[in-house]
Coordinates of C-alpha atoms and ligand atoms in Angstrom, one line a residue:
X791 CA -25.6 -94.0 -96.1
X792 CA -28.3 -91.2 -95.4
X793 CA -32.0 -92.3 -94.8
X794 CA -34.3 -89.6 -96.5
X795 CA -37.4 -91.1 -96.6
X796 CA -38.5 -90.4 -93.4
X797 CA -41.0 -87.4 -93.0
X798 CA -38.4 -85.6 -90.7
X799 CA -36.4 -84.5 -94.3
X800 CA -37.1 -81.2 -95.1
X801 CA -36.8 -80.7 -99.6
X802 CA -36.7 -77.6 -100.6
X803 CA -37.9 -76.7 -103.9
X804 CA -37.5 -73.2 -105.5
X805 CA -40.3 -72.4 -107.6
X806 CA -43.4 -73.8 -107.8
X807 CA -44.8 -73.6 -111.6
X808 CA -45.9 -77.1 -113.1
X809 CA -42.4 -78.4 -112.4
X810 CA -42.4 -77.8 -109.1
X811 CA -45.9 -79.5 -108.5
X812 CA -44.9 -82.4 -110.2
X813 CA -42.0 -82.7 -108.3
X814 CA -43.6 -82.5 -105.0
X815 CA -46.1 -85.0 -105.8
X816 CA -43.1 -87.6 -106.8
X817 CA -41.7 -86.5 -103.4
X818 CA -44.6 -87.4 -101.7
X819 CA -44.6 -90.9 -102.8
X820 CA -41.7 -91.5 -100.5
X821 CA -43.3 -89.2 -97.5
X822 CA -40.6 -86.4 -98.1
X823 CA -41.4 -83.3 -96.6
X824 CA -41.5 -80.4 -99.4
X825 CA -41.0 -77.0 -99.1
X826 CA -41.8 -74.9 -101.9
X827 CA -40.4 -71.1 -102.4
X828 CA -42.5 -69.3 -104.8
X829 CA -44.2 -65.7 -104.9
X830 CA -47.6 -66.4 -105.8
X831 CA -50.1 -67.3 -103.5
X832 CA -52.1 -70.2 -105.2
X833 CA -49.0 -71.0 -108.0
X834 CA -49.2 -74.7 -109.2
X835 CA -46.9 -76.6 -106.0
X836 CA -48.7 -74.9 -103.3
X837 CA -51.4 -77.6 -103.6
X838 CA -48.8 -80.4 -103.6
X839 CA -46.1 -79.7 -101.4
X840 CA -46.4 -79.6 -97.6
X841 CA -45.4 -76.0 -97.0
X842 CA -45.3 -73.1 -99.5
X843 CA -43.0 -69.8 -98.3
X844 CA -43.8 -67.1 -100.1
X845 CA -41.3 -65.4 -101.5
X846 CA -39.4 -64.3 -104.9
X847 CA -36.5 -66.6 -106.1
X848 CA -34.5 -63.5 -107.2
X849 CA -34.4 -62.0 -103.9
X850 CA -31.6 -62.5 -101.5
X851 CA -33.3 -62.4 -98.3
X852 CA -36.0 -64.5 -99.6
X853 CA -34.1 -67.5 -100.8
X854 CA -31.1 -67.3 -98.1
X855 CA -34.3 -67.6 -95.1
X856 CA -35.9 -70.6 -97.4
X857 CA -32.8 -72.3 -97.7
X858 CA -32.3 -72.1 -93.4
X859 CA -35.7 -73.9 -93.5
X860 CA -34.4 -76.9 -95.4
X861 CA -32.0 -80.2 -94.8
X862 CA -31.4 -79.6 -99.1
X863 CA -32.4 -77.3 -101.8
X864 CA -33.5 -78.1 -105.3
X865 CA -34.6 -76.3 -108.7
X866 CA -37.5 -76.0 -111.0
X867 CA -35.8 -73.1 -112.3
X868 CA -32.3 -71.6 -113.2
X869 CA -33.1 -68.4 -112.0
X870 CA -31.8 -67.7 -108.7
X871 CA -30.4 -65.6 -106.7
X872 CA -27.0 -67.0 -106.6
X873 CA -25.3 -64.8 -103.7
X874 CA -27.9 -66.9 -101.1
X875 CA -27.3 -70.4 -103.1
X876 CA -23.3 -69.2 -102.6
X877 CA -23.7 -68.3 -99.1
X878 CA -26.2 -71.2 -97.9
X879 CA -23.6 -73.5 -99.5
X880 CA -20.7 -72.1 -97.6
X881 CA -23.0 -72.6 -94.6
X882 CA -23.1 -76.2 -95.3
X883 CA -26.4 -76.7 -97.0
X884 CA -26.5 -79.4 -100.1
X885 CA -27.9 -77.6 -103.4
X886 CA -28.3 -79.5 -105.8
X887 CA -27.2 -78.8 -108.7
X888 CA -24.6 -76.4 -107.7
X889 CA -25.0 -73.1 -107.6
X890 CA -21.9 -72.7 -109.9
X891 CA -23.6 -75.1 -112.6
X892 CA -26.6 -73.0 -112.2
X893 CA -24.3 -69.5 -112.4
X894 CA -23.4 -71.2 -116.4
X895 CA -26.6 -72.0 -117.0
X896 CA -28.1 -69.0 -116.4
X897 CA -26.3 -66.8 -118.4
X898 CA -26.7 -67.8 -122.0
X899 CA -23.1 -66.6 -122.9
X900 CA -21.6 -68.6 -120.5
X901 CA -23.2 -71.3 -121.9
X902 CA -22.2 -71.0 -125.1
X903 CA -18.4 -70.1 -123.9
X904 CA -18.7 -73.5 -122.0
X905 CA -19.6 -75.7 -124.9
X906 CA -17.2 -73.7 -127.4
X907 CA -14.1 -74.9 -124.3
X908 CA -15.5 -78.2 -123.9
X909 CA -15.3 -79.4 -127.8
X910 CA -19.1 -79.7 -127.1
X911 CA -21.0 -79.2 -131.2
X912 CA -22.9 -75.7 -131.4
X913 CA -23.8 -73.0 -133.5
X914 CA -21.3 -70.3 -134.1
X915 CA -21.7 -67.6 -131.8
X916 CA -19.8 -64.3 -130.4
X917 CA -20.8 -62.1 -127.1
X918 CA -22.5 -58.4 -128.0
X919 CA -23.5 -55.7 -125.7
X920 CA -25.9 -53.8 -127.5
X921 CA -27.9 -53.4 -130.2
X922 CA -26.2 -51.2 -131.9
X923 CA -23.0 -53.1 -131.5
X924 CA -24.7 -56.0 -133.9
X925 CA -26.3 -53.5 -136.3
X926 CA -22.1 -52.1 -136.6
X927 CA -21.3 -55.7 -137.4
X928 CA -23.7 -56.2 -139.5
X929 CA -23.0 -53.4 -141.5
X930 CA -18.9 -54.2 -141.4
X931 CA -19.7 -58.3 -142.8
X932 CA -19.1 -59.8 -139.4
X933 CA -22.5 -60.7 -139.2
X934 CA -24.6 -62.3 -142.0
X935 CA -28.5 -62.5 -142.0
X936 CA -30.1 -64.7 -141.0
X937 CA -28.8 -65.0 -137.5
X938 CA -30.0 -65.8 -134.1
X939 CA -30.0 -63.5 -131.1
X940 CA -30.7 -64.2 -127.6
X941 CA -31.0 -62.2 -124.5
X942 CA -28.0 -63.5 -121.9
X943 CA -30.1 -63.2 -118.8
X944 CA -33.3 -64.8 -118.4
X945 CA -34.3 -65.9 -121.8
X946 CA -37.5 -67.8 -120.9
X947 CA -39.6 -70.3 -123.6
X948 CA -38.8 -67.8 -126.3
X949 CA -39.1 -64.6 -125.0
X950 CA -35.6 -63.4 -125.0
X951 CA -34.7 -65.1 -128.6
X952 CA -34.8 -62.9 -132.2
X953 CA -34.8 -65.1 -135.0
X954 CA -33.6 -62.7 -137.7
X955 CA -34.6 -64.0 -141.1
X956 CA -34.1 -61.0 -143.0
X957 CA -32.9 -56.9 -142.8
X958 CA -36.8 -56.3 -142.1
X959 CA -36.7 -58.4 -139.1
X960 CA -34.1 -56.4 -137.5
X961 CA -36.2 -53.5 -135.5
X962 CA -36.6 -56.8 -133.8
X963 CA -33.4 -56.7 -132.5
X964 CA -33.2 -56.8 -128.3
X965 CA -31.3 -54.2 -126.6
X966 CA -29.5 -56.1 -124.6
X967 CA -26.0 -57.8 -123.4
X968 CA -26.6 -61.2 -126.1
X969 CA -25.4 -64.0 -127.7
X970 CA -25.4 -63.5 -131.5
X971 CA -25.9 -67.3 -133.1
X972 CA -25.8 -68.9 -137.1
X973 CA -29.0 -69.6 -138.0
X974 CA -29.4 -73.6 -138.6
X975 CA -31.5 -75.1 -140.8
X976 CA -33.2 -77.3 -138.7
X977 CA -34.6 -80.5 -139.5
X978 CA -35.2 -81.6 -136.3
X979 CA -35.8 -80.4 -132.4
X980 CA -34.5 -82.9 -130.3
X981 CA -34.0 -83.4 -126.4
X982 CA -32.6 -85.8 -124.1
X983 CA -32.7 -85.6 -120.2
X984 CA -29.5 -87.2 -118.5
X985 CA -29.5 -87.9 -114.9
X986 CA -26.1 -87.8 -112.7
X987 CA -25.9 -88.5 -109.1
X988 CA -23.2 -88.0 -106.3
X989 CA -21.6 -91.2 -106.7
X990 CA -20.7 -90.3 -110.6
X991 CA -23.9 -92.7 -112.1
X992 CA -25.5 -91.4 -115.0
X993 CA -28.7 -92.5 -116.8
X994 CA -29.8 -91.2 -120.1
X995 CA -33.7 -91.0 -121.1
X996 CA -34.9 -91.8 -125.2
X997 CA -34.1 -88.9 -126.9
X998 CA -38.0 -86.9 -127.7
X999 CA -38.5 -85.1 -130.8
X1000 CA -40.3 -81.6 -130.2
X1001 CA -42.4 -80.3 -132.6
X1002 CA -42.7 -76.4 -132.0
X1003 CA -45.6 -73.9 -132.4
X1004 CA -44.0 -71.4 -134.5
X1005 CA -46.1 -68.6 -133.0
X1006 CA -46.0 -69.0 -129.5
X1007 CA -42.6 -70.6 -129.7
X1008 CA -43.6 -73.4 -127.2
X1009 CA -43.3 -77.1 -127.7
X1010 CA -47.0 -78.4 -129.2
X1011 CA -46.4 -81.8 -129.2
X1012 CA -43.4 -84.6 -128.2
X1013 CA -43.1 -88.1 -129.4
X1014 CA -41.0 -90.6 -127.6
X1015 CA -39.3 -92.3 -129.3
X1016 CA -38.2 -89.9 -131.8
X1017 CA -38.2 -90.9 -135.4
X1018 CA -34.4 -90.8 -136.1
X1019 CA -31.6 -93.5 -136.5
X1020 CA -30.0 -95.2 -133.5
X1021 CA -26.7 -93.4 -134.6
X1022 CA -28.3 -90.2 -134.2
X1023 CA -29.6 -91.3 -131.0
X1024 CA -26.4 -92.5 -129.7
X1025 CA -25.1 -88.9 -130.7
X1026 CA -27.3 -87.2 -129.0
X1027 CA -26.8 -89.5 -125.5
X1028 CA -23.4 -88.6 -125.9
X1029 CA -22.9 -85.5 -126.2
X1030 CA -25.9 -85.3 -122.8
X1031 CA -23.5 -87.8 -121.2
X1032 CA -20.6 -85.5 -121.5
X1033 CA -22.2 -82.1 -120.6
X1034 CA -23.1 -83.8 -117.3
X1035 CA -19.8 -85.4 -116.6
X1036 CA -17.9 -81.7 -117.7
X1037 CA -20.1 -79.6 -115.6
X1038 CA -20.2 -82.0 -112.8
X1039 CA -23.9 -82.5 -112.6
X1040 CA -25.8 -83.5 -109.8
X1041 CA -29.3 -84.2 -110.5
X1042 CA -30.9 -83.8 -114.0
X1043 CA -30.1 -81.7 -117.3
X1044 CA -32.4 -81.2 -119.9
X1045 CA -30.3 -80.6 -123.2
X1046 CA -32.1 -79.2 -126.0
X1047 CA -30.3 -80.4 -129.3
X1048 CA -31.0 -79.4 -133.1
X1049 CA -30.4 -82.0 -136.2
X1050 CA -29.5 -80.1 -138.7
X1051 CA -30.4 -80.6 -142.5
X1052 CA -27.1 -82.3 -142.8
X1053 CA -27.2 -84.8 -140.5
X1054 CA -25.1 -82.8 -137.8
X1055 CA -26.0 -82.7 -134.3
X1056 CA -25.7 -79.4 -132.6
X1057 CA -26.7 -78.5 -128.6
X1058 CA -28.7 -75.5 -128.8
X1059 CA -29.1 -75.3 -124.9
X1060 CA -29.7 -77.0 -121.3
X1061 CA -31.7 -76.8 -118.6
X1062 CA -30.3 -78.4 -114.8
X1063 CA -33.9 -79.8 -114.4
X1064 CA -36.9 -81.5 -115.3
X1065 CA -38.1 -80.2 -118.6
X1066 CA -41.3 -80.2 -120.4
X1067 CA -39.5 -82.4 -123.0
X1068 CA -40.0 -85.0 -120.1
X1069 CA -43.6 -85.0 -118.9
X1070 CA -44.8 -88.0 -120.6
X1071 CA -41.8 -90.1 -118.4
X1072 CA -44.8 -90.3 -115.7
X1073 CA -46.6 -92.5 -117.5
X1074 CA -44.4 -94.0 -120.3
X1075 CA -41.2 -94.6 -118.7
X1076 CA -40.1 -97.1 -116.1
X1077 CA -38.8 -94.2 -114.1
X1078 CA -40.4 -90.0 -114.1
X1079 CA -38.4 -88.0 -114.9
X1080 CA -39.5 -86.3 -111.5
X1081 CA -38.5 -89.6 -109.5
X1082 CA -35.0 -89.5 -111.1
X1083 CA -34.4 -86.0 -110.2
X1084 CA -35.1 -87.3 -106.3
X1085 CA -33.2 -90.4 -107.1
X1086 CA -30.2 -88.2 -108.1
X1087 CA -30.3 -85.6 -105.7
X1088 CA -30.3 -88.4 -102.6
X1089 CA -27.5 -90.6 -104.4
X1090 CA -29.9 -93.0 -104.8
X1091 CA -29.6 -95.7 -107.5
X1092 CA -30.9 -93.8 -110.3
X1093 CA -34.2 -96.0 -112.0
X1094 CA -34.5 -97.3 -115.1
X1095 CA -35.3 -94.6 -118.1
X1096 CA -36.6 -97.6 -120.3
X1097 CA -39.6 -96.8 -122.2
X1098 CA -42.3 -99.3 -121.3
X1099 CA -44.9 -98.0 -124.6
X1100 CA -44.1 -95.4 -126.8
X1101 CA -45.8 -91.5 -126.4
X1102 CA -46.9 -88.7 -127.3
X1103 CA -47.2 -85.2 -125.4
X1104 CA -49.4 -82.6 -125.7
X1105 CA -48.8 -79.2 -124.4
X1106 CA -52.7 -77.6 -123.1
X1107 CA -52.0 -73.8 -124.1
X1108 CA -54.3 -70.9 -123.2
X1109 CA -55.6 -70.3 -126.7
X1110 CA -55.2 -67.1 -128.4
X1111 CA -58.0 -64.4 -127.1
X1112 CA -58.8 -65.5 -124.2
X1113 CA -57.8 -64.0 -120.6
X1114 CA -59.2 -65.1 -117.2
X1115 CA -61.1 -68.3 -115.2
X1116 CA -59.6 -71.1 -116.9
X1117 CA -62.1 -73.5 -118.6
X1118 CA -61.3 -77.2 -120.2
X1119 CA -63.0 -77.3 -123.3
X1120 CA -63.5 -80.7 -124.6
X1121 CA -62.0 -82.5 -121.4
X1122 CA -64.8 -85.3 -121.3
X1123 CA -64.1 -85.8 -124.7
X1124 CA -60.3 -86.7 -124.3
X1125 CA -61.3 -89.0 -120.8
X1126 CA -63.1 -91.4 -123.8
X1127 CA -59.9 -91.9 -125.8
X1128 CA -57.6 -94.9 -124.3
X1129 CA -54.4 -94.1 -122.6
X1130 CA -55.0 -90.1 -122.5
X1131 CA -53.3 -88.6 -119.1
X1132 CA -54.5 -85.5 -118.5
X1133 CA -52.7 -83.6 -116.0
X1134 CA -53.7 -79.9 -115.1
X1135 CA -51.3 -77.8 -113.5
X1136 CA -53.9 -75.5 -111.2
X1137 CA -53.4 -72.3 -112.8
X1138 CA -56.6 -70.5 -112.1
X1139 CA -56.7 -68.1 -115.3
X1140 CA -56.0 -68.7 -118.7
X1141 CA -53.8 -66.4 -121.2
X1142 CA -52.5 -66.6 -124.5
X1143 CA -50.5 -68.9 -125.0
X1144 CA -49.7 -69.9 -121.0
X1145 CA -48.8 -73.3 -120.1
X1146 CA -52.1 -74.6 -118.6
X1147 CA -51.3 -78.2 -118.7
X1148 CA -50.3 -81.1 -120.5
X1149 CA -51.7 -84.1 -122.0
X1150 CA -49.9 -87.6 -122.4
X1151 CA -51.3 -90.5 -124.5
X1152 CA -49.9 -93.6 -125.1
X1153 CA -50.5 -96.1 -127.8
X1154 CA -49.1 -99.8 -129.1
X1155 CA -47.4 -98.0 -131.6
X1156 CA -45.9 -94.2 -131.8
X1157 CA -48.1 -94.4 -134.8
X1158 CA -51.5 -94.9 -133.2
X1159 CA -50.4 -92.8 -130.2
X1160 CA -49.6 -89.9 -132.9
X1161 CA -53.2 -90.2 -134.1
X1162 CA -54.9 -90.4 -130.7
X1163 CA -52.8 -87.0 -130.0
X1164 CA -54.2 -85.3 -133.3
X1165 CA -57.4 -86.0 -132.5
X1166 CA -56.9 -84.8 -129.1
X1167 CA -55.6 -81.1 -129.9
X1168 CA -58.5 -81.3 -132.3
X1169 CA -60.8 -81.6 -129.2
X1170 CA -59.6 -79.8 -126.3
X1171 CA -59.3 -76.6 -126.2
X1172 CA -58.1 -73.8 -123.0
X1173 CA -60.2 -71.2 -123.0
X1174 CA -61.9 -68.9 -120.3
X1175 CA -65.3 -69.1 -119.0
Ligands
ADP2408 P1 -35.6 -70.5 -125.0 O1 -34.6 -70.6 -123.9 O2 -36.3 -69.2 -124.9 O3 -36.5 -71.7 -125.1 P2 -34.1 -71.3 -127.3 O4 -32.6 -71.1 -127.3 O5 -34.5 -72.7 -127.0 O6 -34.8 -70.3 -126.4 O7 -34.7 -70.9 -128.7 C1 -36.1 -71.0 -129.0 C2 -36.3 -71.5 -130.4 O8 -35.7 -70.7 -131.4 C3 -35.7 -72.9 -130.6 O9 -36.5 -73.9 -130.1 C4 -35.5 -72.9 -132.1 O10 -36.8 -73.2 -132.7 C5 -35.2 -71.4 -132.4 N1 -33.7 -71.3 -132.5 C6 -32.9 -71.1 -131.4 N2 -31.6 -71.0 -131.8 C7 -31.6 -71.2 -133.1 C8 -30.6 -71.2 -134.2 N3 -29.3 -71.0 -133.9 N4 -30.9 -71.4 -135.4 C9 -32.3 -71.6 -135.8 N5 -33.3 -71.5 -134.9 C10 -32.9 -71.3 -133.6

């Protein structure tokens, strides 16, 4: 069996947003060496891992040189270059998960073709080029309003997704090679993070429910446990457990599930990573989610994803109006309320709507823990000086 935790083993890490840092500092609990690829100078990892290369993940040249630095490269992202992942794992380098995984991942067509040949529950969908080949089928009946598009390539936290409610919505439409999707009536936004290693074991977290801001299209707040039945729970494990035995999965996939107002459960996506729909693991889990994905990518035992008291996560978003020097409204305020976990993730200016940071408090009950996170958002806001 390999020995990692030594300092001599060189992680590699490509990206460093939030994810990244968070990754890095789970790393260094067991004295692994991190490298962190990202393209910005003071982005959130460079403070937590041991060496940051600059350089874009997109790029060939960049990522192939990282990955010669490195005894093993991970993700906070799916967006890579995959010709260097390709290449550095003909080399002989461990990536983890493959860059094969990633190649379905990243392409939100693929995705869907994968589910749709696996038996795996989603929305309806079919593969368009252009716009103007989805305003043809919408005027022929193949499409019905309402429908969901989204971008193939690089759809990011709601930036490459049209929700099309109605014929007014569609100068909306993206211009772009897309997945066209049934809209579902969703009565719930559910995620679950399984964990796979080498060896085949699996580990399954508490499934979260996500509660969305409509307007930024970002998660505002996530309560573990979610407030469905143990069936639906069980569902939603195993459909995760399956994804991750189908694709092969080695280390962690996020999958992003919708309970529709019938009481089906559908997968609307996944991410091969640690997910925001995981943050509050750090503290209220017997294992991070962060730890796991190290646990996973070693063939280590994977830990325990018990919770030890239930959660509730609040996302820190740059509020709307304010551009530059970041500044923590109302931070004291939230040190004074019992089991509040602030973490900031060292972005030095604030925008509309950016990920700034996050915020987990715990509580006896998922009750007292939801009004401890209502009086948070109340409190706190992200605002520039
Ligand atoms: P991203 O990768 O940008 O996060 P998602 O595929 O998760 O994009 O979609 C963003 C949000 O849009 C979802 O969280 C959900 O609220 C809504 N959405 C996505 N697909 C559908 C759908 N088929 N029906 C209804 N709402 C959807």
């Amino acid at each position: 069996m390999n020995s990692y935790v030594t300092s001599d083993f060189k992680l590699g890490i490509i990206c460093g947003g939030q994810l990244g840092r968070m990754l890095g500092i789970a790393a260094s609990n067991w004295d692994i060496t991190t490298y962190v690829l990202d393209a910005v100078e003071n982005c959130p990892a460079s403070k937590t891992c041991d060496v940051h290369v600059l350089g874009h993940q997109m790029n060939y040249d960049d990522v192939y040189n990282f990955g010669k630095q490195v005894d093993m490269l991970t993700f906070e992202i799916e967006h890579v270059n995959l010709e260097a992942l390709r290449k550095l794992k003909a080399e002989g380098l461990k990536i983890f998960p493959d860059p094969e995984l990633l190649a379905i991942i990243q392409d939100k067509g693929l995705q869907k073709q994968f589910y749709a040949e696996h038996n795996i529950p989603t929305s309806p969908f079919e593969l368009y080029q252009s716009s103007k080949e989805i305003l043809r089928a919408i005027d022929s009946g193949k499409i019905r309003i309402p429908f969901v598009q989204k971008s193939r390539a690089a759809g990011y936290d709601g930036k490459g997704v049209s929700v099309i409610q109605s014929a007014s919505d569609l100068p909306k439409l993206m211009d772009t090679q897309s997945v066209v999707e049934e809209a579902i009536s969703i009565e719930k936004e559910l995620s679950v993070i399984v964990a796979r290693n080498e060896s085949g074991e699996t580990k399954c977290y508490p499934i979260v429910d996500m509660v969305f801001n409509q307007e930024a299209n970002l998660v505002d707040y996530l309560m573990c446990p979610a407030n469905v039945s143990e069936a639906i729970e069980y569902t939603c494990q195993q459909i995760a457990l399956n994804i991750a035995e189908k694709l092969n999965l080695v280390g962690l996939l996020a999958v992003e599930l919708f309970l529709d107002r019938t009481g089906n459960v559908i997968v609307n996506e996944c991410a091969p990573r640690t997910h925001n729909s995981g943050h509050h693991t750090i503290e209220s889990n017997y294992t991070s989610q962060f730890e796991q994905q190290i646990r996973a990518i070693l063939n280590y035992p994977l830990g325990d994803t018990k919770i030890k008291t239930p959660a509730v996560m609040v996302n820190l978003i740059g509020e709307d109006g304010y551009s530059g020097p970041v500044y923590y409204d109302g931070f004291e305020h939230v040190l004074g309320i019992s089991g509040a976990h602030p973490h900031i993730y060292g972005k030095t200016d604030s925008k509309p709507f950016r990920k700034m940071g996050h915020i987990t408090v715990l509580g006896q009950t998922l009750d007292e823990a939801e009004r401890k996170a209502i009086e948070i958002k109340r409190n706190i806001k992200v605002i520039s000086k």
